[in-house]
Short mmCIF file of N, CA and C in Angstrom, two decimals:
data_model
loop_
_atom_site.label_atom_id
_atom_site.label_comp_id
_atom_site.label_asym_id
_atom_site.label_seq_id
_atom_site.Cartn_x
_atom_site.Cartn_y
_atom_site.Cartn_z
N UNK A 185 -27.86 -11.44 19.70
CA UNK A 185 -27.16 -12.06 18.58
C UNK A 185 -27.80 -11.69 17.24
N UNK A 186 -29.39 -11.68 17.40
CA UNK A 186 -29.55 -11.31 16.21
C UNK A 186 -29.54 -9.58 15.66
N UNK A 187 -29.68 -8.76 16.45
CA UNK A 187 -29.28 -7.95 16.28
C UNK A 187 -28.30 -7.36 15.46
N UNK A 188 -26.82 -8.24 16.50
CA UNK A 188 -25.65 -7.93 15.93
C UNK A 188 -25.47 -8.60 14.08
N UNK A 189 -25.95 -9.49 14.02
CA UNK A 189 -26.09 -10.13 12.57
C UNK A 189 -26.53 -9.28 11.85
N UNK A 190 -27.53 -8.79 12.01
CA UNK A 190 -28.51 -8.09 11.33
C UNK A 190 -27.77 -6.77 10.71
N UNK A 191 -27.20 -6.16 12.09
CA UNK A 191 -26.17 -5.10 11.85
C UNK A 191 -24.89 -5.57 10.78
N UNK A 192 -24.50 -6.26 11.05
CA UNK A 192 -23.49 -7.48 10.26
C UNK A 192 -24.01 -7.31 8.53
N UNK A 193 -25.17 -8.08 8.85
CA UNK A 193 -25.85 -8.14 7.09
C UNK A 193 -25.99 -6.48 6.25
N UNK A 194 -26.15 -5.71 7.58
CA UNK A 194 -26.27 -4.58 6.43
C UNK A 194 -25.47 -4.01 5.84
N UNK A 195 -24.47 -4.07 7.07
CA UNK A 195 -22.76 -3.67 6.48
C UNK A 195 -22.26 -4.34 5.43
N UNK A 196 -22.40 -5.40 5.36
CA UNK A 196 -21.77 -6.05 4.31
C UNK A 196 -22.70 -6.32 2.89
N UNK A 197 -24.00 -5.67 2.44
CA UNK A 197 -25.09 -5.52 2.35
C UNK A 197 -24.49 -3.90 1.50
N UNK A 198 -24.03 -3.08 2.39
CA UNK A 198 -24.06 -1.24 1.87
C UNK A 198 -22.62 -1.47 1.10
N UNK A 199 -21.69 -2.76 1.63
CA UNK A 199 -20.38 -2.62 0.76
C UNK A 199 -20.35 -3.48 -0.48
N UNK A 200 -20.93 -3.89 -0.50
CA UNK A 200 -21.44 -4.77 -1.83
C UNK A 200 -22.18 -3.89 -2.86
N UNK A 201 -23.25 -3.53 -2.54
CA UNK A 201 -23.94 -2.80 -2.85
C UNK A 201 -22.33 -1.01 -4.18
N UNK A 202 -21.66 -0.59 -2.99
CA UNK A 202 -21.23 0.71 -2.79
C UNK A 202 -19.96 -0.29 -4.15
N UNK A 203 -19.43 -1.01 -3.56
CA UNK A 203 -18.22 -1.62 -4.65
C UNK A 203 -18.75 -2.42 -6.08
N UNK A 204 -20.09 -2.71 -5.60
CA UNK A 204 -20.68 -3.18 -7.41
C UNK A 204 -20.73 -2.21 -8.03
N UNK A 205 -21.63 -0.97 -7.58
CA UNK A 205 -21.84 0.03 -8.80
C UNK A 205 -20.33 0.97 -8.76
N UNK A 206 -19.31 1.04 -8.18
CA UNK A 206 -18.65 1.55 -8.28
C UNK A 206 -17.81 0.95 -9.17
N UNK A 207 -17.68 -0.70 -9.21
CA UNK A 207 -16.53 -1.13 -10.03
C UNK A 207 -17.14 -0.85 -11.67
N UNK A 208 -18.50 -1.12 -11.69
CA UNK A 208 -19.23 -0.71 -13.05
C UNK A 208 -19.07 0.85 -13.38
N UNK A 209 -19.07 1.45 -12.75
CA UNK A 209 -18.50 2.78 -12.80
C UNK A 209 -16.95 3.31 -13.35
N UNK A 210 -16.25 2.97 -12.71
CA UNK A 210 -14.79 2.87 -12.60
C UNK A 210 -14.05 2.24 -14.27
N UNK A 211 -15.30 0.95 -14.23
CA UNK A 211 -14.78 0.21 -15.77
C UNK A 211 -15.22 1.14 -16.68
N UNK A 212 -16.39 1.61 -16.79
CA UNK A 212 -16.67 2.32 -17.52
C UNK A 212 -15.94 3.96 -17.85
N UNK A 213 -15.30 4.70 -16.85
CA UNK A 213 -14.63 5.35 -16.87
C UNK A 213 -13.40 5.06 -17.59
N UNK A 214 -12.88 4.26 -17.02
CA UNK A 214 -11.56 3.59 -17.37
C UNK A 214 -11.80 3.44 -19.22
N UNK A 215 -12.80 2.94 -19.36
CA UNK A 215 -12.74 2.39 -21.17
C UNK A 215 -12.85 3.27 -21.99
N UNK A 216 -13.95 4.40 -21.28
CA UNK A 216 -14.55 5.20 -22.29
C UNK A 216 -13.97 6.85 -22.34
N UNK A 217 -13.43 6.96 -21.28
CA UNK A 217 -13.12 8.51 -21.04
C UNK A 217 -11.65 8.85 -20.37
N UNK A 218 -11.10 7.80 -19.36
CA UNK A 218 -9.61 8.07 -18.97
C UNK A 218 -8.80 7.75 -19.80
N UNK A 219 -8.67 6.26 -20.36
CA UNK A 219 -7.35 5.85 -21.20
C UNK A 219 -8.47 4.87 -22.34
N UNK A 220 -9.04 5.00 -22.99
CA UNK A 220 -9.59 4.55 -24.33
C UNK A 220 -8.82 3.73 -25.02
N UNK A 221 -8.66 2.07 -25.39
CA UNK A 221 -7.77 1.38 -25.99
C UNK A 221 -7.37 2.42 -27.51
N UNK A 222 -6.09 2.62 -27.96
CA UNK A 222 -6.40 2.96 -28.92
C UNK A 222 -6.02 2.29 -30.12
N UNK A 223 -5.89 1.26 -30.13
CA UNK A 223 -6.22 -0.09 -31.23
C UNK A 223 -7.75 -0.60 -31.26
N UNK A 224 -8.51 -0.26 -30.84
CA UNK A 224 -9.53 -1.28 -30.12
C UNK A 224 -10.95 -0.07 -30.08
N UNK A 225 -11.72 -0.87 -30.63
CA UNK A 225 -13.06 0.14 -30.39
C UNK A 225 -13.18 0.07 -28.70
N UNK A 226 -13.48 1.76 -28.63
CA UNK A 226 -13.32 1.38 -26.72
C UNK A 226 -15.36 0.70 -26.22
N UNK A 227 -16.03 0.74 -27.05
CA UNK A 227 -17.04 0.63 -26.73
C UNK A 227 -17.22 -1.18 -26.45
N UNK A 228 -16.34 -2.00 -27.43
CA UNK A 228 -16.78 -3.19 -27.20
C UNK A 228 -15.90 -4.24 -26.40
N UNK A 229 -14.98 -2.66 -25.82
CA UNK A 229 -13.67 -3.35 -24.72
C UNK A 229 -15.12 -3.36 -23.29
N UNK A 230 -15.13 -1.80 -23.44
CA UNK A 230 -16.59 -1.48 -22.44
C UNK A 230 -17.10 -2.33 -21.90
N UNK A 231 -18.14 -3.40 -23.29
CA UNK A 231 -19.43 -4.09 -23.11
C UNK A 231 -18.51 -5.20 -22.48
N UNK A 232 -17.39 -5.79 -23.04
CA UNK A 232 -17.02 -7.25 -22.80
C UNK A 232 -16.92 -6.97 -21.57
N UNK A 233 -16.29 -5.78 -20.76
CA UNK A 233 -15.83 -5.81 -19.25
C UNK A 233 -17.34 -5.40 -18.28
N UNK A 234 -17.96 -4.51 -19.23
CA UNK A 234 -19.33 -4.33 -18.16
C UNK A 234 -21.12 -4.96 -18.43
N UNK A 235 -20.92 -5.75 -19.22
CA UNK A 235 -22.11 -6.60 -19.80
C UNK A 235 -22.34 -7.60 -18.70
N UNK A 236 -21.33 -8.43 -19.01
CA UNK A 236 -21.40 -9.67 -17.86
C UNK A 236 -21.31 -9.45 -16.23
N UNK A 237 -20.91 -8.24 -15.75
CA UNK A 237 -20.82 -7.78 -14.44
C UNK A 237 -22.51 -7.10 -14.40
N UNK A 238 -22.82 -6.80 -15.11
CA UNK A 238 -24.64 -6.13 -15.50
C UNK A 238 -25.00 -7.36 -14.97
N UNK A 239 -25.06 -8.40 -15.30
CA UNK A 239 -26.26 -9.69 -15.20
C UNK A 239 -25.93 -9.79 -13.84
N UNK A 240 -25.54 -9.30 -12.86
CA UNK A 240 -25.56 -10.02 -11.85
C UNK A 240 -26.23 -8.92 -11.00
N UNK A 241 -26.70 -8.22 -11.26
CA UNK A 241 -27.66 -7.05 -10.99
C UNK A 241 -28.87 -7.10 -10.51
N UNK A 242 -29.92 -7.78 -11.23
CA UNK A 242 -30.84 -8.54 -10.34
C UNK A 242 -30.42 -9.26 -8.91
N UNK A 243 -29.74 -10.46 -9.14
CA UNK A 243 -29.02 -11.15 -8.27
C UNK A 243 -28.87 -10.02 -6.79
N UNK A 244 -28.19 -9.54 -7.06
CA UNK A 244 -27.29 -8.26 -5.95
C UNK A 244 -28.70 -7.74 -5.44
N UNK A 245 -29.21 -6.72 -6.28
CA UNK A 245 -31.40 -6.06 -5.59
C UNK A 245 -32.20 -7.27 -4.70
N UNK A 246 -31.89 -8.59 -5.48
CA UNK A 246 -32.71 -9.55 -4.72
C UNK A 246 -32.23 -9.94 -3.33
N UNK A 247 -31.16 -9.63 -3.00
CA UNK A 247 -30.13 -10.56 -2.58
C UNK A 247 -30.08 -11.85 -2.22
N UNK A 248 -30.22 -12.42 -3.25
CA UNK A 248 -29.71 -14.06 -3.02
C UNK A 248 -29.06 -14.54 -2.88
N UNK A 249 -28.95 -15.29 -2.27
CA UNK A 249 -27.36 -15.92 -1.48
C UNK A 249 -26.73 -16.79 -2.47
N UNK A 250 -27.24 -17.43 -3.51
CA UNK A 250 -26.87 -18.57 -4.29
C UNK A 250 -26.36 -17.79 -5.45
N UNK A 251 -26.92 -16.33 -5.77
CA UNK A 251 -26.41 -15.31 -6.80
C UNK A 251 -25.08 -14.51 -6.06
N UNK A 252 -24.96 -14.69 -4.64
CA UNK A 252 -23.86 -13.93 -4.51
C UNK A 252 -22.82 -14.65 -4.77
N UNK A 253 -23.22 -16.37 -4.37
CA UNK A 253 -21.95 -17.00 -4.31
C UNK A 253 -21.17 -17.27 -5.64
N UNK A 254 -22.12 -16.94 -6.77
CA UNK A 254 -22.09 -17.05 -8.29
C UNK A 254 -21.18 -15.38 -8.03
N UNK A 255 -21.38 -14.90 -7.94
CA UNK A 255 -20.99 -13.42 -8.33
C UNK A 255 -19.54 -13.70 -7.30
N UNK A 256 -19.15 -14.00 -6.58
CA UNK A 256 -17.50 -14.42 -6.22
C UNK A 256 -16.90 -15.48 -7.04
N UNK A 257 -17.30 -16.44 -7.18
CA UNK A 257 -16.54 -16.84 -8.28
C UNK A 257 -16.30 -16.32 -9.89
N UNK A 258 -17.40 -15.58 -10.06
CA UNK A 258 -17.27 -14.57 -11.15
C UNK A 258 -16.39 -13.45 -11.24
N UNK A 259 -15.86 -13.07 -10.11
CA UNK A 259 -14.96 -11.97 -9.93
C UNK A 259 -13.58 -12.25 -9.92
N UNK A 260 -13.04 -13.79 -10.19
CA UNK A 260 -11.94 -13.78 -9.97
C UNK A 260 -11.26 -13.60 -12.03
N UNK A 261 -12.43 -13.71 -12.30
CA UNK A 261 -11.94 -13.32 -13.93
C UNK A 261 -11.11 -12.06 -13.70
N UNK A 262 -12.23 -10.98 -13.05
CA UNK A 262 -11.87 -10.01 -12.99
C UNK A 262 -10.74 -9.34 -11.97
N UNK A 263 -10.52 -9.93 -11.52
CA UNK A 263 -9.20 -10.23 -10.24
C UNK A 263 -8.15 -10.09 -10.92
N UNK A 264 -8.09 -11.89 -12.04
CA UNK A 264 -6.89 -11.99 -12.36
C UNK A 264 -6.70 -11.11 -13.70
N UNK A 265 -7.78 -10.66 -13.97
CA UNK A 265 -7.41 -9.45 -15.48
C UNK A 265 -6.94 -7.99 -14.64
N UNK A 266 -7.37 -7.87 -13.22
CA UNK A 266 -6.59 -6.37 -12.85
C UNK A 266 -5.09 -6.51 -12.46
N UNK A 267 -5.00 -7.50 -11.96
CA UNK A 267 -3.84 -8.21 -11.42
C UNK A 267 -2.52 -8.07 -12.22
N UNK A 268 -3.27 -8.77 -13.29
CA UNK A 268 -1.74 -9.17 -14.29
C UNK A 268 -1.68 -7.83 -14.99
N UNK A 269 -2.69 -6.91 -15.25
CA UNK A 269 -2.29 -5.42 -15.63
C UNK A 269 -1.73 -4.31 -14.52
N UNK A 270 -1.66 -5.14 -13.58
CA UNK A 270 -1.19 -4.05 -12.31
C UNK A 270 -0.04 -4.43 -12.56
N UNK A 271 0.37 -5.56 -12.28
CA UNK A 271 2.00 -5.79 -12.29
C UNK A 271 2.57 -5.80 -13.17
N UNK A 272 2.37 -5.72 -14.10
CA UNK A 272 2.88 -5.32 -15.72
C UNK A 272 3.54 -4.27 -16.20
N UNK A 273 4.07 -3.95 -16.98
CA UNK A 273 4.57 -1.92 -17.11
C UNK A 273 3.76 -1.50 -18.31
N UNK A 274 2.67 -2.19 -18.07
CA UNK A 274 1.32 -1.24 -18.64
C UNK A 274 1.03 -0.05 -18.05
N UNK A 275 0.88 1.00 -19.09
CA UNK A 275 0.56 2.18 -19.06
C UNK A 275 -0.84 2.69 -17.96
N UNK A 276 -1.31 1.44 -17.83
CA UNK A 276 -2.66 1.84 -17.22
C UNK A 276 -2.53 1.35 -15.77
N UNK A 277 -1.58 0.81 -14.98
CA UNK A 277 -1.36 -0.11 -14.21
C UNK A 277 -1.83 0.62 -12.63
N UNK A 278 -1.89 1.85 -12.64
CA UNK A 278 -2.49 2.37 -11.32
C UNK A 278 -3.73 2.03 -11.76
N UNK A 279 -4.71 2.23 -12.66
CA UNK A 279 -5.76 2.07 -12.91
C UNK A 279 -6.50 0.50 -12.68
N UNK A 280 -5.87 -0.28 -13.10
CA UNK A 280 -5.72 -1.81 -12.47
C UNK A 280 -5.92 -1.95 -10.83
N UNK A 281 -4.75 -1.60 -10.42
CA UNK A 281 -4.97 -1.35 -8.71
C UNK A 281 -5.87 -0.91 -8.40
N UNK A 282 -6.92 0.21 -9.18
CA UNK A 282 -7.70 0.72 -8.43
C UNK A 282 -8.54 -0.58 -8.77
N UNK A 283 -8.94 -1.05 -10.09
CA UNK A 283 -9.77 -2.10 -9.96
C UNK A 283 -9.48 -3.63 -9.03
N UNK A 284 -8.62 -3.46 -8.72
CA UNK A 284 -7.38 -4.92 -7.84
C UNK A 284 -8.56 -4.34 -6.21
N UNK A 285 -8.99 -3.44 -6.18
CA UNK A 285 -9.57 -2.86 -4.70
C UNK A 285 -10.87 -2.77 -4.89
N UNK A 286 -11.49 -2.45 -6.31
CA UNK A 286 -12.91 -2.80 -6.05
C UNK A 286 -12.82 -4.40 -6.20
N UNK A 287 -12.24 -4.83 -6.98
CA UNK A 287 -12.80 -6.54 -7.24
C UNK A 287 -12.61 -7.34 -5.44
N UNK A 288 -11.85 -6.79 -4.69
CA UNK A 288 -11.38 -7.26 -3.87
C UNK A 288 -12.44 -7.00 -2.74
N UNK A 289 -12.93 -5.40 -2.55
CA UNK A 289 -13.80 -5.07 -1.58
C UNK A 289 -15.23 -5.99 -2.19
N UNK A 290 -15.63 -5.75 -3.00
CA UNK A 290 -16.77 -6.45 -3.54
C UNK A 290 -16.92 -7.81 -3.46
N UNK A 291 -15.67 -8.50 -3.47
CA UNK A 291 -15.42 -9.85 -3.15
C UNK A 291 -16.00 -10.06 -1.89
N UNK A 292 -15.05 -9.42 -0.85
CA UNK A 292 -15.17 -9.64 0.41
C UNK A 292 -16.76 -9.24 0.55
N UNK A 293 -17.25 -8.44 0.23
CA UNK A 293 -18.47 -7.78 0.82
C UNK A 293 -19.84 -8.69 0.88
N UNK A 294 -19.57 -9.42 -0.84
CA UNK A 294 -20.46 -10.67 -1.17
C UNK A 294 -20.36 -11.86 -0.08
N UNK A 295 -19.07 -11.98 -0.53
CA UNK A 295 -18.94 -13.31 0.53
C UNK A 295 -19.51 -13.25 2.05
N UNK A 296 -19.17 -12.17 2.69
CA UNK A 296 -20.00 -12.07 4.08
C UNK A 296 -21.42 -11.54 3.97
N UNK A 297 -21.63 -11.08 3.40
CA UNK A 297 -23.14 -10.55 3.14
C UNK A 297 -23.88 -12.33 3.14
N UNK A 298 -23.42 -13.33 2.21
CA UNK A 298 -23.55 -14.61 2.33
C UNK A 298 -23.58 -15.05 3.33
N UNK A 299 -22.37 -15.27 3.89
CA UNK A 299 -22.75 -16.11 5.29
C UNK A 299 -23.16 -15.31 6.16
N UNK A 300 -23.24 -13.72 6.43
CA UNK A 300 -23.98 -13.53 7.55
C UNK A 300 -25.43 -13.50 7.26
N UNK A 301 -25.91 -13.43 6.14
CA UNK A 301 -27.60 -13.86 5.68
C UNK A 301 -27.88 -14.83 6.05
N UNK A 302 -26.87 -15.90 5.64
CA UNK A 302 -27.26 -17.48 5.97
C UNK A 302 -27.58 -17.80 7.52
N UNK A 303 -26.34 -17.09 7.78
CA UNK A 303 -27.07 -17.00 9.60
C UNK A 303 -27.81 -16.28 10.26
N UNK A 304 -28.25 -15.41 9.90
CA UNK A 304 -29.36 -14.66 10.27
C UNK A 304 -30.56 -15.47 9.81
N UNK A 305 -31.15 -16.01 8.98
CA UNK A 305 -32.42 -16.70 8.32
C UNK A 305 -32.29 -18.36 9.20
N UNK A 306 -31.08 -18.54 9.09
CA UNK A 306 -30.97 -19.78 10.30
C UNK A 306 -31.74 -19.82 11.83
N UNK A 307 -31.24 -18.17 12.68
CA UNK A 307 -31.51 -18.08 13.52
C UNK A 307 -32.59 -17.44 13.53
N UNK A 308 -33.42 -17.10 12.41
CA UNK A 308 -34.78 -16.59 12.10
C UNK A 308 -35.47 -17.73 12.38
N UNK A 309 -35.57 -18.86 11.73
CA UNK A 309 -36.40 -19.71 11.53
C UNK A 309 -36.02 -20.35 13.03
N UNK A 310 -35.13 -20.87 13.55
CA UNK A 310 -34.94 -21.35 14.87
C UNK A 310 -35.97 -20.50 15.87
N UNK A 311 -35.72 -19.29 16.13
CA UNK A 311 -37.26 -18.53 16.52
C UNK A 311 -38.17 -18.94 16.09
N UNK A 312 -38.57 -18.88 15.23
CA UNK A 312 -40.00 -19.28 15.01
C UNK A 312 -40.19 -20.66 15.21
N UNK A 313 -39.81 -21.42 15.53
CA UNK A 313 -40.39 -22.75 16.16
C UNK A 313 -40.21 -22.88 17.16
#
């Protein structure tokens, strides 16, 4: 059992990991070099969308379970901002979808990375006594 957890935690551990820096990636692409607001300095569209996804960076290296569960409810900002530009006849709206799939994989990835940590350190400490 613990094994399989363990295996469990890493997977969900490498997709967390693979969909954080990718969605920070992706935003940053998206602002600065594919479609650039052009009303709008693209640099401080940038920071507003990749500043606050930065702070959770520590959190993610450490992996703390109480920072991941912060970092899913933090993502639904970003959910419902890809969302309502996906379905929209905004010009950028494939670009949305692609973010509608990182916010979504990253979601999922946190959230089980969570509970399968939680149960793995459960059944850690149950061993040891």
């Amino acid at each position: 059992m613990q094994e399989k957890l363990t295996r469990l935690v890493n997977i969900s551990r490498a997709t967390t990991l693979f969909s954080y820096f990718g969605l920070i990636l992706f935003l940053s692409a998206w602002y600065l070099i594919i479609a650039p607001p052009p009303t709008a300095n693209p640099y401080v569209i940038w920071a507003v969308q990749v500043l606050p996804l930065s702070l959770f960076l520590p959190v993610i290296l450490k992996q703390d379970l109480r920072g991941h569960i912060w970092l899913c409810f933090f993502l639904s900002v970003y959910f419902m901002h890809a969302v309502v530009i996906a379905m929209s006849d905004h010009t950028s709206n494939w670009l949305a979808l692609i973010e509608t799939l990182l916010v979504a994989l990253l979601f999922t990835g946190a959230m089980m990375f969570t509970r399968w940590r939680s149960k793995l350190n459960k059944l850690q400490q149950a061993n040891q006594k």
